[in-house]
CSV table of C-alpha atoms in Angstrom, one decimal:
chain,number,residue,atom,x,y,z
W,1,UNK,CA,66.2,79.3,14.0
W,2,UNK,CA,65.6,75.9,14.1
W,3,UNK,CA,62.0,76.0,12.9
W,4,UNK,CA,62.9,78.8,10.2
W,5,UNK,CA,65.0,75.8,9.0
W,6,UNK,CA,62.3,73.2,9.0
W,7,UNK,CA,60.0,75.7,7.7
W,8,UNK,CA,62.4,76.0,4.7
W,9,UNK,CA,61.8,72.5,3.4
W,10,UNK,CA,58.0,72.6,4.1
W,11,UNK,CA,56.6,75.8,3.0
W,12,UNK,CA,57.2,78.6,-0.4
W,13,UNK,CA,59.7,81.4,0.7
W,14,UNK,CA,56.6,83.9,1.2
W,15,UNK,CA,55.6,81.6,4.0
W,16,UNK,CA,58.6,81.1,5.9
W,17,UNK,CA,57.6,82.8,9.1
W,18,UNK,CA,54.1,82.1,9.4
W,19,UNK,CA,53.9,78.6,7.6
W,20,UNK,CA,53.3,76.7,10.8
W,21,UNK,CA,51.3,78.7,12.4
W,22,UNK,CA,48.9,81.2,10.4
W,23,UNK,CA,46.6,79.4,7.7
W,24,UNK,CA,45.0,82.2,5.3
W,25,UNK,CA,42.9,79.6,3.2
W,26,UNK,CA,39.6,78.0,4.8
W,27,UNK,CA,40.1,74.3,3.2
W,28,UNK,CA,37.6,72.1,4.8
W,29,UNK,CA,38.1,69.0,2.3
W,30,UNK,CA,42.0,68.8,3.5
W,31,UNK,CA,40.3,69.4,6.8
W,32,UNK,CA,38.1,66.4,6.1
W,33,UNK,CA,40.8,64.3,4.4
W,34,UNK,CA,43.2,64.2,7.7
W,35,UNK,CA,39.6,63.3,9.9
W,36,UNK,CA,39.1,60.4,7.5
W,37,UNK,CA,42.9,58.8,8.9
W,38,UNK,CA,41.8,59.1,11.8
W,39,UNK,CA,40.9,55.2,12.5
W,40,UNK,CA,41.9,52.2,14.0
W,41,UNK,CA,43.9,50.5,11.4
W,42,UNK,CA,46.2,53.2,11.7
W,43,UNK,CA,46.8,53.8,15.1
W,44,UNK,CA,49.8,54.0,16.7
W,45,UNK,CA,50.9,53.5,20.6
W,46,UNK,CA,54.2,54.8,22.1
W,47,UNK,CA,54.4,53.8,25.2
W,48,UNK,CA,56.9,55.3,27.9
W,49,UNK,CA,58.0,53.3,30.7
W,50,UNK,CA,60.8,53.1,33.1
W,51,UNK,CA,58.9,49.2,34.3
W,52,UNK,CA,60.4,48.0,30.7
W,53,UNK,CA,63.9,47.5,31.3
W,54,UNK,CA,65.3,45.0,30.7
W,55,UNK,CA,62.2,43.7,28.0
W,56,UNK,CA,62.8,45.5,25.0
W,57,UNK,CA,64.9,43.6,22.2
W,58,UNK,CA,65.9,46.7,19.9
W,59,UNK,CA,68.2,49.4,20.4
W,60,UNK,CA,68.6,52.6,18.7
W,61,UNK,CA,71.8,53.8,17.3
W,62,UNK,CA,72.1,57.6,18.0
W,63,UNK,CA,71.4,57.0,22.2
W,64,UNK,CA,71.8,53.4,22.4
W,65,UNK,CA,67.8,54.0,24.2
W,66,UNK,CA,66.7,50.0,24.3
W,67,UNK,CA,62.8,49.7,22.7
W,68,UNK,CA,60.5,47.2,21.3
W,69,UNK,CA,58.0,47.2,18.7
W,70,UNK,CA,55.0,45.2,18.7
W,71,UNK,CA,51.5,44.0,16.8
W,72,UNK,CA,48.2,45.8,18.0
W,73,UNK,CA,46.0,42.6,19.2
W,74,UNK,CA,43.5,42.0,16.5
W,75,UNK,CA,40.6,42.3,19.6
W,76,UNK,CA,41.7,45.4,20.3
W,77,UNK,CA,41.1,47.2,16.5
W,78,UNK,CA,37.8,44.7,16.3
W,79,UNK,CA,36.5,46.2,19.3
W,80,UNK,CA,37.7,49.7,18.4
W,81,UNK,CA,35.9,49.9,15.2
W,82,UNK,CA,32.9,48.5,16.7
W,83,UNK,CA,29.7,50.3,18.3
W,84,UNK,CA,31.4,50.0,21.9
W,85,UNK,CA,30.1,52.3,24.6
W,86,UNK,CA,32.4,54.9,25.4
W,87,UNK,CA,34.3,56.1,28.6
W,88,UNK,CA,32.2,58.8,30.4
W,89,UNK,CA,35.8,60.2,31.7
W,90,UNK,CA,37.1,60.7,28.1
W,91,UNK,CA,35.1,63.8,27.0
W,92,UNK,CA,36.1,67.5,26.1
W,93,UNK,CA,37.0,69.9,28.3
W,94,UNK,CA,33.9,72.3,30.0
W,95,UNK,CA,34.4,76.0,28.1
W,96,UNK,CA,37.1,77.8,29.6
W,97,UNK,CA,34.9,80.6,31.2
W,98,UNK,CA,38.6,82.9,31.4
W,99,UNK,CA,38.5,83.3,27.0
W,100,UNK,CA,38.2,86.6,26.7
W,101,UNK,CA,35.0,87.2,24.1
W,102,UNK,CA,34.5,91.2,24.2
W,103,UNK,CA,37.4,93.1,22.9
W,104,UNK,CA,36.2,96.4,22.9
W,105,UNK,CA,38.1,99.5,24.4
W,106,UNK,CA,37.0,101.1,27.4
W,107,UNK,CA,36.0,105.1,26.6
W,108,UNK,CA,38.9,107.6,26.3
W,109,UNK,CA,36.7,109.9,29.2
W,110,UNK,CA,39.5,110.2,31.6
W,111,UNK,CA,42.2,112.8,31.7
W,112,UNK,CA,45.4,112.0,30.1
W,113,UNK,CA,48.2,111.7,32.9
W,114,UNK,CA,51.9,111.1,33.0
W,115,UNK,CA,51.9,109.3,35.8
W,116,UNK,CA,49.1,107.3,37.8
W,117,UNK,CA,46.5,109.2,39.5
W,118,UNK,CA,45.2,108.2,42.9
W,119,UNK,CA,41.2,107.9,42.8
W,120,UNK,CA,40.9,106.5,46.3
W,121,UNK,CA,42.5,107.4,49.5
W,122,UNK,CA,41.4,106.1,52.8
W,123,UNK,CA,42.5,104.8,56.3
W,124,UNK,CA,42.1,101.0,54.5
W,125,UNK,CA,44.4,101.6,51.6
W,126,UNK,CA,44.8,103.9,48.5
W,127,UNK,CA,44.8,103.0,44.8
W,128,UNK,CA,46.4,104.6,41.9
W,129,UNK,CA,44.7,104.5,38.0
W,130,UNK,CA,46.4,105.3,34.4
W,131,UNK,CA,44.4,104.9,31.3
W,132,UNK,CA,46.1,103.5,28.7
W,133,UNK,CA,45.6,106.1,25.9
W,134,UNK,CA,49.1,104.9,23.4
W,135,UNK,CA,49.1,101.6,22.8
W,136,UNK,CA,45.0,101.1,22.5
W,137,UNK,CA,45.1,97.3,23.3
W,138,UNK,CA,41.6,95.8,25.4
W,139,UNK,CA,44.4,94.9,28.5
W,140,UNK,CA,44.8,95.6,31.8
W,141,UNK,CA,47.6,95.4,34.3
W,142,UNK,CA,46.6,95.2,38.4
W,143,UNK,CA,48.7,95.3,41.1
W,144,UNK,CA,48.0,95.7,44.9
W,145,UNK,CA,50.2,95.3,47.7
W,146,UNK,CA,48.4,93.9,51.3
W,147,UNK,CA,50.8,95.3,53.6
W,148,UNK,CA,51.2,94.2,57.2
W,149,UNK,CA,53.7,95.3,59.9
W,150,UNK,CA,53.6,91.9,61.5
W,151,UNK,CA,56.0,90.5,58.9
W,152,UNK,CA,58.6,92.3,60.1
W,153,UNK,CA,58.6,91.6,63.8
W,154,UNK,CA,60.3,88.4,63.8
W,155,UNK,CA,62.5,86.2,61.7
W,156,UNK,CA,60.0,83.5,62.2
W,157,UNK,CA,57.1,85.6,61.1
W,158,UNK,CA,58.7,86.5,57.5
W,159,UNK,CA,59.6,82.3,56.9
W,160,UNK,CA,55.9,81.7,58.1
W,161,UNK,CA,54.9,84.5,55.6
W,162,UNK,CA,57.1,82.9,53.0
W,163,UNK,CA,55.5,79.5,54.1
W,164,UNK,CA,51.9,80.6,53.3
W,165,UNK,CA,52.4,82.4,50.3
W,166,UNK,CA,54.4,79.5,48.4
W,167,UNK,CA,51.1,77.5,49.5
W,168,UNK,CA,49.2,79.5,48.2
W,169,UNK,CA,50.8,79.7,44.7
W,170,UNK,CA,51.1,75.5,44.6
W,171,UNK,CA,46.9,75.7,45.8
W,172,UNK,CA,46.3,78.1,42.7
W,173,UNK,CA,48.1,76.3,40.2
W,174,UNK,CA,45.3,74.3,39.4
W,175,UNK,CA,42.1,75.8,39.5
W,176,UNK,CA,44.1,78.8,38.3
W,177,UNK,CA,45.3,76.7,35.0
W,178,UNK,CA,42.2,77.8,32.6
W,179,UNK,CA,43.1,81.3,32.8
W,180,UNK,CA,46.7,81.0,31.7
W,181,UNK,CA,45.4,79.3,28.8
W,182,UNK,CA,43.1,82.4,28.4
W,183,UNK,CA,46.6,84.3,28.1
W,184,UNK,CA,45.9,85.7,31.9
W,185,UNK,CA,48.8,86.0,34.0
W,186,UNK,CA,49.0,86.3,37.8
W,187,UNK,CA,51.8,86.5,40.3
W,188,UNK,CA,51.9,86.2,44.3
W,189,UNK,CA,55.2,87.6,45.3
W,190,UNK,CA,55.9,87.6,49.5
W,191,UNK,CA,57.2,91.5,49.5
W,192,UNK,CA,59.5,92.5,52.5
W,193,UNK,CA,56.0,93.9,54.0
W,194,UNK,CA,53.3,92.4,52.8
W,195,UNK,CA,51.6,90.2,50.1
W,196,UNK,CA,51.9,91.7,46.0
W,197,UNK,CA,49.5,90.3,43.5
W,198,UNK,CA,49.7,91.2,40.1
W,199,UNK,CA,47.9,90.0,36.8
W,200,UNK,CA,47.1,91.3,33.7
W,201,UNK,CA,45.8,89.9,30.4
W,202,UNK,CA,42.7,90.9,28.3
W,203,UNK,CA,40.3,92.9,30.9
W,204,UNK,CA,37.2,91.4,30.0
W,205,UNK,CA,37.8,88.4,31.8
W,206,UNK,CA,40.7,89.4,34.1
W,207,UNK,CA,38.4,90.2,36.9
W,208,UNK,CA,37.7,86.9,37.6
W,209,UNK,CA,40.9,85.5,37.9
W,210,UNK,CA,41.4,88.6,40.6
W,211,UNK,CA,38.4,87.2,42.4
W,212,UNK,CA,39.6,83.5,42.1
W,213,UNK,CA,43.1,84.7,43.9
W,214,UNK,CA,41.2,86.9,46.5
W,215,UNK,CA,38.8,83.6,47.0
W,216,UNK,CA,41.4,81.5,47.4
W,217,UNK,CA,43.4,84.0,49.5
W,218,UNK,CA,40.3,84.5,52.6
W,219,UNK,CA,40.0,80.5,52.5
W,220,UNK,CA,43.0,79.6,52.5
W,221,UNK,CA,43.6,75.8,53.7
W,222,UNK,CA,46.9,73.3,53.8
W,223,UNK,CA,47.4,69.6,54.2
W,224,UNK,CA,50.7,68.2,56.2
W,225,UNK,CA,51.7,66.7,52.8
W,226,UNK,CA,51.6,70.2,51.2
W,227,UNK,CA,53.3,72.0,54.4
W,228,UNK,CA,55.9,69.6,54.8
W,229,UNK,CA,56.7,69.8,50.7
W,230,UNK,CA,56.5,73.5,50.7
W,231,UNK,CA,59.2,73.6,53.7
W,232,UNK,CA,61.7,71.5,51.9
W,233,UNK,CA,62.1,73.6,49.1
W,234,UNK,CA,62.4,76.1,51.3
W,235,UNK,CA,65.0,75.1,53.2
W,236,UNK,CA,66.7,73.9,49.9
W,237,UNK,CA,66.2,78.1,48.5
W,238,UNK,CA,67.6,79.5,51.8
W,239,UNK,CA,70.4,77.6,51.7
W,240,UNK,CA,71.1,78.1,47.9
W,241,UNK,CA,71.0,81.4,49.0
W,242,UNK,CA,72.9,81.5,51.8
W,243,UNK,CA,76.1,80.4,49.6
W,244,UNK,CA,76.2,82.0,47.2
W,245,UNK,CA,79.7,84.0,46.9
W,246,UNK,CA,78.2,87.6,47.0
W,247,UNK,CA,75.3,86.9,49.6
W,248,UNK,CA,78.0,85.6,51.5
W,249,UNK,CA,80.8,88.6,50.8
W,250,UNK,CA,77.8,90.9,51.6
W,251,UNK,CA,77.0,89.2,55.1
W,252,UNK,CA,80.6,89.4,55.9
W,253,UNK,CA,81.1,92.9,55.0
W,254,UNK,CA,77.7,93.9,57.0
């Protein structure tokens, strides 16, 4: 709603949904023309510092938030529009190797089913399949389940359980960044017996975040920092959860 209404005052009526975000004409001279304002005698810095208080002279009316306004140094736009050497550390980013580039569909040669078929059965596991033969989109949706009785033995093996797998998520969340940019999505959820790993996103590429979570997963490492961080919010969760009126009515009636 409130973009609709911004988009009312920016864009013809026929653009109203899409004016923001779909352009339909290649225009390289307005392309060219916001470049070209690009330069120092036009820059701007906003700086955002709680170390301020108490130094800026101006206040604002809506929020009362204090601020100050100040003069770029002259040496600073001198140097700026000079032939200075530039930081090796500022640079684009390396190519995201999780963008999807081949979006064709996989051949319609298997069976229509209602339901998932299992294709392998053995002592180490099974696994179930379903083509996707209605909605005809290059995606794919995985899901396995690593199931171990040892969770169950002991109260202190499903916190431990909890413990690593909360780890795990915070040491993914990194290296795994790329590929939810690449619109893949992944999830490691501690099940009642076992670890459950699901992603899903555009199949070409979707392999290798699998193979970064199973990486991850076989060397799987901690710091004391990262162990003692992970514990707090657990703590914190449990006993969120432990008051909560109807986990509490349900303990009492059990």
């Amino acid at each position: 709603g409130e973009n609709m209404c911004e988009n009312m005052q920016l864009y013809p009526r026929q653009d109203f949904l899409t004016g923001d975000q779909l352009l339909f004409e290649y225009k390289p001279e307005v392309i060219a023309e916001a470049l070209n304002q690009l330069v120092p005698q036009k820059a701007n810095l906003v700086l955002l510092s709680g170390a301020n208080e108490g130094r800026c002279d101006l206040k604002e009316k809506w929020f009362g938030t204090q601020y100050s306004i100040e003069d770029i140094e002259n040496s600073w736009t001198e140097l700026w529009k000079s032939n200075f050497d530039l930081n090796p550390d500022l640079h684009l980013p390396a190519e995201n190797k999780y963008i999807a580039t081949d979006f064709t569909l996989k051949a319609f040669d298997c069976p229509e089913t209602e339901y998932p078929a299992k294709i392998v059965n053995t002592a180490q596991g099974c696994l179930w399949y379903k083509k996707d033969n209605k909605f005809k989109i290059p995606k794919a949706y995985i899901r396995f389940h690593l199931i171990s009785p040892l969770i169950q033995k002991s109260a202190a093996n499903v916190v431990l359980f909890d413990i690593f797998v909360n780890i795990l998520t915070h040491n993914l969340a990194e290296p795994a960044y790329e590929a939810d940019v690449a619109q893949l999505e992944y999830k490691l959820v501690a099940g009642e017996h076992g670890l459950i790993i699901r992603v899903k996103g555009f199949n070409h590429k979707l392999p290798l975040l699998f193979q970064l979570i199973i990486h991850y997963l076989t060397e799987f490492s901690s710091t004391p920092a990262v162990f003692t961080m992970i514990t707090e919010q657990l703590k914190k969760s449990y006993f969120n959860i432990l008051i909560k009126p109807e986990t509490f009515a349900k303990d009492v009636r059990l």
